[in-house]
PDB file of C-alpha atoms and ligand atoms in Angstrom:
ATOM      1  CA  MET E   1      21.804 148.270 -83.453  1.00  0.00           C
ATOM      2  CA  ASN E   2      22.729 150.553 -80.378  1.00  0.00           C
ATOM      3  CA  ILE E   3      25.008 148.283 -78.327  1.00  0.00           C
ATOM      4  CA  ASN E   4      23.180 149.120 -74.995  1.00  0.00           C
ATOM      5  CA  SER E   5      19.884 147.231 -76.273  1.00  0.00           C
ATOM      6  CA  LYS E   6      22.101 144.246 -77.790  1.00  0.00           C
ATOM      7  CA  PRO E   7      21.642 140.434 -76.043  1.00  0.00           C
ATOM      8  CA  ILE E   8      23.424 139.451 -73.113  1.00  0.00           C
ATOM      9  CA  GLY E   9      24.411 135.762 -73.916  1.00  0.00           C
ATOM     10  CA  ILE E  10      24.380 133.166 -71.277  1.00  0.00           C
ATOM     11  CA  PHE E  11      25.556 129.601 -71.778  1.00  0.00           C
ATOM     12  CA  ASP E  12      25.598 126.234 -70.086  1.00  0.00           C
ATOM     13  CA  SER E  13      26.062 122.544 -71.062  1.00  0.00           C
ATOM     14  CA  GLY E  14      22.557 122.624 -70.504  1.00  0.00           C
ATOM     15  CA  PHE E  15      19.937 124.150 -68.577  1.00  0.00           C
ATOM     16  CA  GLY E  16      21.495 125.115 -65.433  1.00  0.00           C
ATOM     17  CA  GLY E  17      22.314 128.258 -66.498  1.00  0.00           C
ATOM     18  CA  ILE E  18      18.937 129.030 -66.268  1.00  0.00           C
ATOM     19  CA  THR E  19      19.311 129.595 -62.390  1.00  0.00           C
ATOM     20  CA  VAL E  20      21.933 132.424 -63.709  1.00  0.00           C
ATOM     21  CA  LEU E  21      19.557 133.577 -66.010  1.00  0.00           C
ATOM     22  CA  ARG E  22      16.757 133.903 -63.989  1.00  0.00           C
ATOM     23  CA  GLU E  23      18.689 136.229 -61.323  1.00  0.00           C
ATOM     24  CA  LEU E  24      19.707 138.434 -64.307  1.00  0.00           C
ATOM     25  CA  LEU E  25      16.015 139.072 -65.612  1.00  0.00           C
ATOM     26  CA  LYS E  26      15.256 139.746 -61.796  1.00  0.00           C
ATOM     27  CA  LEU E  27      18.005 142.306 -61.497  1.00  0.00           C
ATOM     28  CA  MET E  28      17.825 143.626 -64.859  1.00  0.00           C
ATOM     29  CA  PRO E  29      14.373 143.234 -66.276  1.00  0.00           C
ATOM     30  CA  ASN E  30      15.143 145.494 -68.940  1.00  0.00           C
ATOM     31  CA  GLU E  31      17.579 143.533 -70.923  1.00  0.00           C
ATOM     32  CA  ASN E  32      17.578 141.786 -73.634  1.00  0.00           C
ATOM     33  CA  TYR E  33      18.632 137.918 -73.452  1.00  0.00           C
ATOM     34  CA  ILE E  34      20.001 134.779 -75.228  1.00  0.00           C
ATOM     35  CA  TYR E  35      20.453 131.374 -73.514  1.00  0.00           C
ATOM     36  CA  PHE E  36      22.673 128.688 -75.068  1.00  0.00           C
ATOM     37  CA  GLY E  37      22.196 125.142 -73.443  1.00  0.00           C
ATOM     38  CA  ASP E  38      24.468 122.506 -75.308  1.00  0.00           C
ATOM     39  CA  ASN E  39      21.694 119.834 -74.086  1.00  0.00           C
ATOM     40  CA  LYS E  40      22.292 117.212 -76.670  1.00  0.00           C
ATOM     41  CA  ASN E  41      26.060 117.013 -75.103  1.00  0.00           C
ATOM     42  CA  ILE E  42      25.296 116.926 -71.682  1.00  0.00           C
ATOM     43  CA  PRO E  43      26.909 116.496 -69.284  1.00  0.00           C
ATOM     44  CA  TYR E  44      29.996 118.194 -69.572  1.00  0.00           C
ATOM     45  CA  GLY E  45      31.208 117.299 -66.042  1.00  0.00           C
ATOM     46  CA  ASP E  46      32.488 113.685 -67.694  1.00  0.00           C
ATOM     47  CA  LYS E  47      33.989 115.439 -70.422  1.00  0.00           C
ATOM     48  CA  SER E  48      37.747 115.936 -71.033  1.00  0.00           C
ATOM     49  CA  LYS E  49      38.872 119.667 -70.906  1.00  0.00           C
ATOM     50  CA  LYS E  50      39.909 119.409 -74.666  1.00  0.00           C
ATOM     51  CA  GLU E  51      35.993 118.416 -75.482  1.00  0.00           C
ATOM     52  CA  ILE E  52      34.618 121.174 -73.293  1.00  0.00           C
ATOM     53  CA  ILE E  53      36.704 123.837 -74.978  1.00  0.00           C
ATOM     54  CA  GLU E  54      35.856 122.745 -78.102  1.00  0.00           C
ATOM     55  CA  LEU E  55      31.976 122.739 -77.137  1.00  0.00           C
ATOM     56  CA  SER E  56      32.037 125.732 -75.196  1.00  0.00           C
ATOM     57  CA  SER E  57      34.043 127.577 -78.131  1.00  0.00           C
ATOM     58  CA  LYS E  58      31.110 126.757 -80.671  1.00  0.00           C
ATOM     59  CA  MET E  59      28.661 128.145 -78.471  1.00  0.00           C
ATOM     60  CA  ALA E  60      30.382 131.611 -77.514  1.00  0.00           C
ATOM     61  CA  GLU E  61      31.123 132.188 -80.974  1.00  0.00           C
ATOM     62  CA  PHE E  62      27.204 131.117 -81.788  1.00  0.00           C
ATOM     63  CA  LEU E  63      26.448 134.155 -79.216  1.00  0.00           C
ATOM     64  CA  ILE E  64      28.487 136.227 -80.717  1.00  0.00           C
ATOM     65  CA  ASN E  65      27.386 136.311 -84.249  1.00  0.00           C
ATOM     66  CA  LYS E  66      24.191 136.719 -82.703  1.00  0.00           C
ATOM     67  CA  ASN E  67      25.525 140.091 -81.668  1.00  0.00           C
ATOM     68  CA  CYS E  68      25.589 139.918 -77.926  1.00  0.00           C
ATOM     69  CA  LYS E  69      27.456 142.584 -75.926  1.00  0.00           C
ATOM     70  CA  ILE E  70      28.821 140.279 -73.345  1.00  0.00           C
ATOM     71  CA  LEU E  71      28.951 136.372 -72.461  1.00  0.00           C
ATOM     72  CA  VAL E  72      28.034 135.005 -69.241  1.00  0.00           C
ATOM     73  CA  ILE E  73      29.314 131.132 -68.497  1.00  0.00           C
ATOM     74  CA  GLY E  74      26.360 129.662 -66.718  1.00  0.00           C
ATOM     75  CA  CYS E  75      28.207 126.734 -66.278  1.00  0.00           C
ATOM     76  CA  ASN E  76      30.765 125.876 -63.654  1.00  0.00           C
ATOM     77  CA  THR E  77      32.333 122.825 -65.592  1.00  0.00           C
ATOM     78  CA  ILE E  78      32.659 124.999 -68.332  1.00  0.00           C
ATOM     79  CA  THR E  79      34.315 127.808 -66.417  1.00  0.00           C
ATOM     80  CA  ALA E  80      36.761 125.439 -64.449  1.00  0.00           C
ATOM     81  CA  SER E  81      37.726 123.899 -67.783  1.00  0.00           C
ATOM     82  CA  ALA E  82      37.589 126.576 -70.277  1.00  0.00           C
ATOM     83  CA  SER E  83      37.141 129.889 -68.992  1.00  0.00           C
ATOM     84  CA  GLU E  84      40.781 131.139 -69.568  1.00  0.00           C
ATOM     85  CA  ILE E  85      41.086 129.971 -72.964  1.00  0.00           C
ATOM     86  CA  LEU E  86      37.734 131.426 -74.166  1.00  0.00           C
ATOM     87  CA  LYS E  87      38.563 134.976 -72.426  1.00  0.00           C
ATOM     88  CA  GLU E  88      41.800 134.913 -74.626  1.00  0.00           C
ATOM     89  CA  LYS E  89      40.449 133.619 -77.980  1.00  0.00           C
ATOM     90  CA  PHE E  90      37.036 135.919 -77.821  1.00  0.00           C
ATOM     91  CA  ASP E  91      37.233 139.728 -78.322  1.00  0.00           C
ATOM     92  CA  ILE E  92      33.873 140.461 -75.541  1.00  0.00           C
ATOM     93  CA  PRO E  93      33.323 140.740 -71.993  1.00  0.00           C
ATOM     94  CA  ILE E  94      33.219 137.172 -70.043  1.00  0.00           C
ATOM     95  CA  ILE E  95      31.773 136.951 -66.607  1.00  0.00           C
ATOM     96  CA  GLU E  96      32.017 133.446 -65.211  1.00  0.00           C
ATOM     97  CA  VAL E  97      30.099 131.740 -62.245  1.00  0.00           C
ATOM     98  CA  ILE E  98      33.089 130.175 -60.072  1.00  0.00           C
ATOM     99  CA  SER E  99      35.134 133.708 -58.870  1.00  0.00           C
ATOM    100  CA  ASN E 100      31.986 135.304 -58.094  1.00  0.00           C
ATOM    101  CA  ALA E 101      30.897 132.044 -56.253  1.00  0.00           C
ATOM    102  CA  CYS E 102      33.780 131.903 -54.489  1.00  0.00           C
ATOM    103  CA  ALA E 103      33.932 135.739 -53.571  1.00  0.00           C
ATOM    104  CA  GLU E 104      30.682 134.596 -51.539  1.00  0.00           C
ATOM    105  CA  ALA E 105      31.906 131.566 -50.083  1.00  0.00           C
ATOM    106  CA  ASN E 106      34.712 133.731 -48.797  1.00  0.00           C
ATOM    107  CA  LYS E 107      32.748 136.330 -47.416  1.00  0.00           C
ATOM    108  CA  ILE E 108      30.282 133.749 -45.418  1.00  0.00           C
ATOM    109  CA  ALA E 109      32.027 130.435 -44.586  1.00  0.00           C
ATOM    110  CA  LYS E 110      35.001 130.798 -41.953  1.00  0.00           C
ATOM    111  CA  ASP E 111      36.255 127.326 -40.874  1.00  0.00           C
ATOM    112  CA  ASN E 112      34.691 124.911 -42.678  1.00  0.00           C
ATOM    113  CA  ILE E 113      32.975 124.275 -46.217  1.00  0.00           C
ATOM    114  CA  SER E 114      31.395 121.223 -48.376  1.00  0.00           C
ATOM    115  CA  ILE E 115      31.121 121.751 -52.066  1.00  0.00           C
ATOM    116  CA  MET E 116      28.921 119.552 -54.581  1.00  0.00           C
ATOM    117  CA  ALA E 117      30.133 119.726 -57.738  1.00  0.00           C
ATOM    118  CA  THR E 118      30.884 117.453 -61.181  1.00  0.00           C
ATOM    119  CA  ASP E 119      33.646 115.135 -61.455  1.00  0.00           C
ATOM    120  CA  PHE E 120      35.313 117.650 -63.913  1.00  0.00           C
ATOM    121  CA  THR E 121      34.800 120.666 -61.442  1.00  0.00           C
ATOM    122  CA  VAL E 122      35.999 118.551 -58.223  1.00  0.00           C
ATOM    123  CA  LYS E 123      38.962 117.369 -60.031  1.00  0.00           C
ATOM    124  CA  SER E 124      40.176 120.743 -61.480  1.00  0.00           C
ATOM    125  CA  LYS E 125      40.265 121.846 -57.907  1.00  0.00           C
ATOM    126  CA  ILE E 126      39.839 125.577 -58.679  1.00  0.00           C
ATOM    127  CA  TYR E 127      37.461 125.867 -56.094  1.00  0.00           C
ATOM    128  CA  LEU E 128      39.952 124.506 -53.383  1.00  0.00           C
ATOM    129  CA  ARG E 129      42.536 126.953 -54.936  1.00  0.00           C
ATOM    130  CA  LYS E 130      40.768 130.155 -54.856  1.00  0.00           C
ATOM    131  CA  ILE E 131      38.747 130.067 -51.440  1.00  0.00           C
ATOM    132  CA  LYS E 132      42.394 128.919 -50.138  1.00  0.00           C
ATOM    133  CA  GLU E 133      43.744 132.079 -51.646  1.00  0.00           C
ATOM    134  CA  LYS E 134      42.074 134.437 -49.129  1.00  0.00           C
ATOM    135  CA  ASN E 135      41.370 132.027 -46.567  1.00  0.00           C
ATOM    136  CA  LYS E 136      44.181 128.886 -45.970  1.00  0.00           C
ATOM    137  CA  ASP E 137      42.747 127.626 -43.367  1.00  0.00           C
ATOM    138  CA  ILE E 138      39.559 126.541 -44.057  1.00  0.00           C
ATOM    139  CA  LYS E 139      38.305 122.954 -44.198  1.00  0.00           C
ATOM    140  CA  ILE E 140      37.231 122.091 -47.424  1.00  0.00           C
ATOM    141  CA  THR E 141      35.071 118.940 -48.646  1.00  0.00           C
ATOM    142  CA  GLN E 142      34.381 118.317 -51.847  1.00  0.00           C
ATOM    143  CA  ILE E 143      31.691 115.698 -53.074  1.00  0.00           C
ATOM    144  CA  VAL E 144      31.572 114.490 -56.645  1.00  0.00           C
ATOM    145  CA  CYS E 145      27.406 114.299 -57.557  1.00  0.00           C
ATOM    146  CA  LYS E 146      28.085 112.554 -60.767  1.00  0.00           C
ATOM    147  CA  LYS E 147      24.340 111.639 -61.042  1.00  0.00           C
ATOM    148  CA  LEU E 148      22.798 115.050 -60.194  1.00  0.00           C
ATOM    149  CA  CYS E 149      22.749 117.163 -63.469  1.00  0.00           C
ATOM    150  CA  PRO E 150      21.911 113.999 -65.919  1.00  0.00           C
ATOM    151  CA  MET E 151      18.634 113.485 -63.489  1.00  0.00           C
ATOM    152  CA  ILE E 152      17.245 117.398 -63.298  1.00  0.00           C
ATOM    153  CA  GLU E 153      18.063 117.344 -67.179  1.00  0.00           C
ATOM    154  CA  ASN E 154      15.578 114.234 -67.557  1.00  0.00           C
ATOM    155  CA  ASP E 155      12.814 114.990 -65.277  1.00  0.00           C
ATOM    156  CA  TRP E 156      14.284 114.965 -61.748  1.00  0.00           C
ATOM    157  CA  GLN E 157      10.576 114.193 -60.239  1.00  0.00           C
ATOM    158  CA  SER E 158      10.721 110.995 -62.355  1.00  0.00           C
ATOM    159  CA  PHE E 159      13.350 109.225 -60.888  1.00  0.00           C
ATOM    160  CA  GLU E 160      11.861 107.011 -57.825  1.00  0.00           C
ATOM    161  CA  ASP E 161      15.334 106.544 -56.752  1.00  0.00           C
ATOM    162  CA  ARG E 162      16.310 110.659 -56.481  1.00  0.00           C
ATOM    163  CA  PHE E 163      16.146 110.672 -52.417  1.00  0.00           C
ATOM    164  CA  GLU E 164      18.496 107.660 -52.143  1.00  0.00           C
ATOM    165  CA  ILE E 165      21.046 109.312 -54.601  1.00  0.00           C
ATOM    166  CA  LEU E 166      20.890 112.554 -53.154  1.00  0.00           C
ATOM    167  CA  ASN E 167      21.265 110.785 -49.695  1.00  0.00           C
ATOM    168  CA  ASN E 168      24.386 109.238 -50.536  1.00  0.00           C
ATOM    169  CA  TYR E 169      25.940 112.544 -51.571  1.00  0.00           C
ATOM    170  CA  ILE E 170      24.984 114.792 -49.027  1.00  0.00           C
ATOM    171  CA  LYS E 171      25.648 112.086 -45.954  1.00  0.00           C
ATOM    172  CA  ARG E 172      29.375 112.895 -47.174  1.00  0.00           C
ATOM    173  CA  ILE E 173      28.855 116.733 -46.168  1.00  0.00           C
ATOM    174  CA  ASP E 174      31.161 117.153 -43.290  1.00  0.00           C
ATOM    175  CA  SER E 175      28.797 117.611 -40.344  1.00  0.00           C
ATOM    176  CA  ASN E 176      30.973 120.713 -38.925  1.00  0.00           C
ATOM    177  CA  SER E 177      30.330 122.821 -42.152  1.00  0.00           C
ATOM    178  CA  ASP E 178      29.132 126.005 -41.578  1.00  0.00           C
ATOM    179  CA  CYS E 179      27.932 126.384 -45.548  1.00  0.00           C
ATOM    180  CA  LEU E 180      27.426 124.008 -48.335  1.00  0.00           C
ATOM    181  CA  LEU E 181      28.351 125.466 -51.899  1.00  0.00           C
ATOM    182  CA  LEU E 182      26.341 124.237 -54.729  1.00  0.00           C
ATOM    183  CA  ALA E 183      28.682 124.406 -57.302  1.00  0.00           C
ATOM    184  CA  CYS E 184      26.868 122.970 -60.350  1.00  0.00           C
ATOM    185  CA  THR E 185      24.444 125.690 -61.852  1.00  0.00           C
ATOM    186  CA  HIS E 186      21.942 122.657 -61.982  1.00  0.00           C
ATOM    187  CA  TYR E 187      21.685 122.022 -58.225  1.00  0.00           C
ATOM    188  CA  PRO E 188      19.608 125.017 -57.072  1.00  0.00           C
ATOM    189  CA  LEU E 189      16.461 123.603 -59.412  1.00  0.00           C
ATOM    190  CA  ILE E 190      16.047 120.809 -57.054  1.00  0.00           C
ATOM    191  CA  MET E 191      16.934 123.058 -54.121  1.00  0.00           C
ATOM    192  CA  ASN E 192      13.758 121.786 -52.174  1.00  0.00           C
ATOM    193  CA  ASP E 193      14.984 118.551 -51.578  1.00  0.00           C
ATOM    194  CA  ILE E 194      18.368 119.153 -51.075  1.00  0.00           C
ATOM    195  CA  LYS E 195      17.105 120.952 -48.029  1.00  0.00           C
ATOM    196  CA  LYS E 196      15.061 118.042 -46.874  1.00  0.00           C
ATOM    197  CA  VAL E 197      17.713 115.512 -47.358  1.00  0.00           C
ATOM    198  CA  LEU E 198      19.963 118.170 -45.461  1.00  0.00           C
ATOM    199  CA  LYS E 199      17.555 118.078 -43.011  1.00  0.00           C
ATOM    200  CA  GLU E 200      17.123 114.421 -42.499  1.00  0.00           C
ATOM    201  CA  ASN E 201      20.954 113.955 -42.234  1.00  0.00           C
ATOM    202  CA  LYS E 202      21.137 116.476 -39.643  1.00  0.00           C
ATOM    203  CA  LYS E 203      23.699 118.507 -41.473  1.00  0.00           C
ATOM    204  CA  ASN E 204      23.136 121.757 -39.697  1.00  0.00           C
ATOM    205  CA  VAL E 205      24.875 124.167 -42.717  1.00  0.00           C
ATOM    206  CA  LYS E 206      23.667 127.749 -41.771  1.00  0.00           C
ATOM    207  CA  LYS E 207      23.856 128.657 -45.506  1.00  0.00           C
ATOM    208  CA  ILE E 208      23.576 127.393 -48.593  1.00  0.00           C
ATOM    209  CA  ILE E 209      25.725 129.262 -51.272  1.00  0.00           C
ATOM    210  CA  GLU E 210      25.242 129.254 -55.276  1.00  0.00           C
ATOM    211  CA  PRO E 211      26.774 131.188 -57.630  1.00  0.00           C
ATOM    212  CA  SER E 212      23.647 132.611 -59.842  1.00  0.00           C
ATOM    213  CA  ARG E 213      22.929 135.567 -57.323  1.00  0.00           C
ATOM    214  CA  PRO E 214      26.695 137.024 -57.013  1.00  0.00           C
ATOM    215  CA  THR E 215      26.798 136.390 -61.108  1.00  0.00           C
ATOM    216  CA  ALA E 216      24.294 138.170 -61.711  1.00  0.00           C
ATOM    217  CA  PHE E 217      25.370 141.252 -59.526  1.00  0.00           C
ATOM    218  CA  SER E 218      28.844 140.893 -61.261  1.00  0.00           C
ATOM    219  CA  VAL E 219      27.272 141.595 -64.867  1.00  0.00           C
ATOM    220  CA  LYS E 220      25.069 144.235 -63.589  1.00  0.00           C
ATOM    221  CA  LYS E 221      28.506 146.344 -62.434  1.00  0.00           C
ATOM    222  CA  TYR E 222      30.344 145.315 -65.507  1.00  0.00           C
ATOM    223  CA  LEU E 223      28.014 147.105 -67.702  1.00  0.00           C
ATOM    224  CA  LYS E 224      27.231 149.709 -65.532  1.00  0.00           C
ATOM    225  CA  GLU E 225      30.582 150.489 -65.039  1.00  0.00           C
ATOM    226  CA  ASN E 226      31.315 150.645 -68.763  1.00  0.00           C
ATOM    227  CA  ASN E 227      27.727 152.326 -69.768  1.00  0.00           C
ATOM    228  CA  LEU E 228      26.425 149.264 -71.361  1.00  0.00           C
ATOM    229  CA  LEU E 229      23.215 149.068 -69.454  1.00  0.00           C
ATOM    230  CA  ASN E 230      19.772 149.062 -71.830  1.00  0.00           C
ATOM    231  CA  ASN E 231      18.514 151.978 -71.772  1.00  0.00           C
ATOM    232  CA  ASN E 232      15.396 151.588 -74.168  1.00  0.00           C
ATOM    233  CA  ILE E 233      12.778 151.016 -71.735  1.00  0.00           C
ATOM    234  CA  ILE E 234      10.118 151.515 -73.820  1.00  0.00           C
ATOM    235  CA  LYS E 235      10.466 148.297 -75.596  1.00  0.00           C
ATOM    236  CA  LYS E 236       9.726 144.832 -73.778  1.00  0.00           C
ATOM    237  CA  ASN E 237      12.247 143.104 -73.698  1.00  0.00           C
ATOM    238  CA  LYS E 238      13.356 139.707 -75.248  1.00  0.00           C
ATOM    239  CA  LEU E 239      14.394 136.087 -74.195  1.00  0.00           C
ATOM    240  CA  ILE E 240      15.401 133.923 -76.905  1.00  0.00           C
ATOM    241  CA  ILE E 241      16.475 130.241 -76.084  1.00  0.00           C
ATOM    242  CA  TYR E 242      18.668 128.174 -78.298  1.00  0.00           C
ATOM    243  CA  THR E 243      18.926 124.439 -77.633  1.00  0.00           C
ATOM    244  CA  THR E 244      20.888 121.602 -79.186  1.00  0.00           C
ATOM    245  CA  SER E 245      18.163 118.962 -77.737  1.00  0.00           C
ATOM    246  CA  ASN E 246      16.534 117.064 -80.398  1.00  0.00           C
ATOM    247  CA  ASP E 247      13.532 116.573 -78.139  1.00  0.00           C
ATOM    248  CA  LYS E 248      11.158 119.690 -78.676  1.00  0.00           C
ATOM    249  CA  ILE E 249       8.671 118.359 -76.147  1.00  0.00           C
ATOM    250  CA  LYS E 250      11.077 117.429 -73.027  1.00  0.00           C
ATOM    251  CA  ALA E 251      12.888 120.890 -73.540  1.00  0.00           C
ATOM    252  CA  LYS E 252       9.735 122.996 -73.591  1.00  0.00           C
ATOM    253  CA  ASN E 253       8.433 121.264 -70.304  1.00  0.00           C
ATOM    254  CA  LEU E 254      12.040 121.884 -68.575  1.00  0.00           C
ATOM    255  CA  LEU E 255      11.885 125.453 -69.472  1.00  0.00           C
ATOM    256  CA  ASN E 256       8.202 125.817 -68.374  1.00  0.00           C
ATOM    257  CA  ILE E 257       9.154 124.405 -64.764  1.00  0.00           C
ATOM    258  CA  PHE E 258      12.681 126.267 -64.863  1.00  0.00           C
ATOM    259  CA  LEU E 259      11.509 129.536 -65.599  1.00  0.00           C
ATOM    260  CA  ASN E 260       7.948 130.263 -64.084  1.00  0.00           C
ATOM    261  CA  ASN E 261       5.956 132.622 -66.379  1.00  0.00           C
ATOM    262  CA  GLU E 262       8.681 134.349 -68.255  1.00  0.00           C
ATOM    263  CA  LYS E 263       7.742 134.463 -71.935  1.00  0.00           C
ATOM    264  CA  TYR E 264      10.611 132.775 -74.450  1.00  0.00           C
ATOM    265  CA  GLU E 265      10.976 132.185 -77.916  1.00  0.00           C
ATOM    266  CA  LEU E 266      12.570 128.674 -78.531  1.00  0.00           C
ATOM    267  CA  GLU E 267      14.886 127.822 -81.153  1.00  0.00           C
ATOM    268  CA  PHE E 268      16.621 124.378 -81.970  1.00  0.00           C
ATOM    269  CA  VAL E 269      20.366 124.373 -83.577  1.00  0.00           C
ATOM    270  CA  ASN E 270      22.650 122.123 -84.605  1.00  0.00           C
ATOM    271  CA  LEU E 271      26.124 122.920 -83.180  1.00  0.00           C
ATOM    272  CA  ASP E 272      28.109 120.022 -85.158  1.00  0.00           C
TER     273      ASP E 272
HETATM  274  N1  DGL C   1      25.415 123.271 -64.900  1.00  0.00           N
HETATM  275  C1  DGL C   1      26.795 122.698 -65.140  1.00  0.00           C
HETATM  276  C2  DGL C   1      27.710 123.467 -64.046  1.00  0.00           C
HETATM  277  O1  DGL C   1      27.588 123.827 -63.367  1.00  0.00           O
HETATM  278  C3  DGL C   1      26.260 121.255 -65.343  1.00  0.00           C
HETATM  279  C4  DGL C   1      27.920 120.490 -65.986  1.00  0.00           C
HETATM  280  C5  DGL C   1      27.350 118.949 -66.699  1.00  0.00           C
HETATM  281  O2  DGL C   1      27.027 119.562 -67.826  1.00  0.00           O
HETATM  282  O3  DGL C   1      28.285 118.227 -65.840  1.00  0.00           O
HETATM  283  O4  DGL C   1      28.705 122.495 -63.875  1.00  0.00           O
END
């Protein structure tokens, strides 16, 4: 197989990385893609560094065995805990979400930014370090949103208390924040509700930043600079989604919502 037509591999603890996949598909519709979601083990945000390294190494290995030309970590929590180790361990280019989100944040936020993320990502302080490297005086408020990712993975709309829960997180945003950074790839999947609750709480953030778009641009830039873009535009591109979920119907329902009309093949795998 010609290296250019090999797939781009994206992985996440579940289907949050689909937000990154969607941007990649918009930007590079001719590429082939393999997505891996470890839905059985979600959430990673409450796990230890050791556990996340073990699980994400298995996903990376799986995607490398599927012949991917590049890996994209579509997860902030995996990036915060394991990206350096995965880069050392595997001989394949790896692009992650956090450095791209921070670059975007440093372009846009000047004085005050609030960040919503998982427990692991907040405690790792990776966003604090990276944003302050370029702007040491910026005020950063981090909010641990423990419940959001599992609720989004379990049909957000079905939770009657979803606005109450979202409100409890959003009210902790510093009212002087000029930007809000959604530092979990699941959160943009409920963007409309986030905007609604921001408005109700009179949090006038000028801009909501999230990593999917800048990450997709960074993947394209890397592939272009290394002559790795897929030049075979005659054959229709292919998207295969692997999941460790043991609930086929639920997985399909979520994917149909998150991927709109995109065609995909769905495979169930066991990583144990
Ligand atoms: N999408 C993942 C992230 O960006 C969710 C983490 C989790 O599984 O808790 O952090």
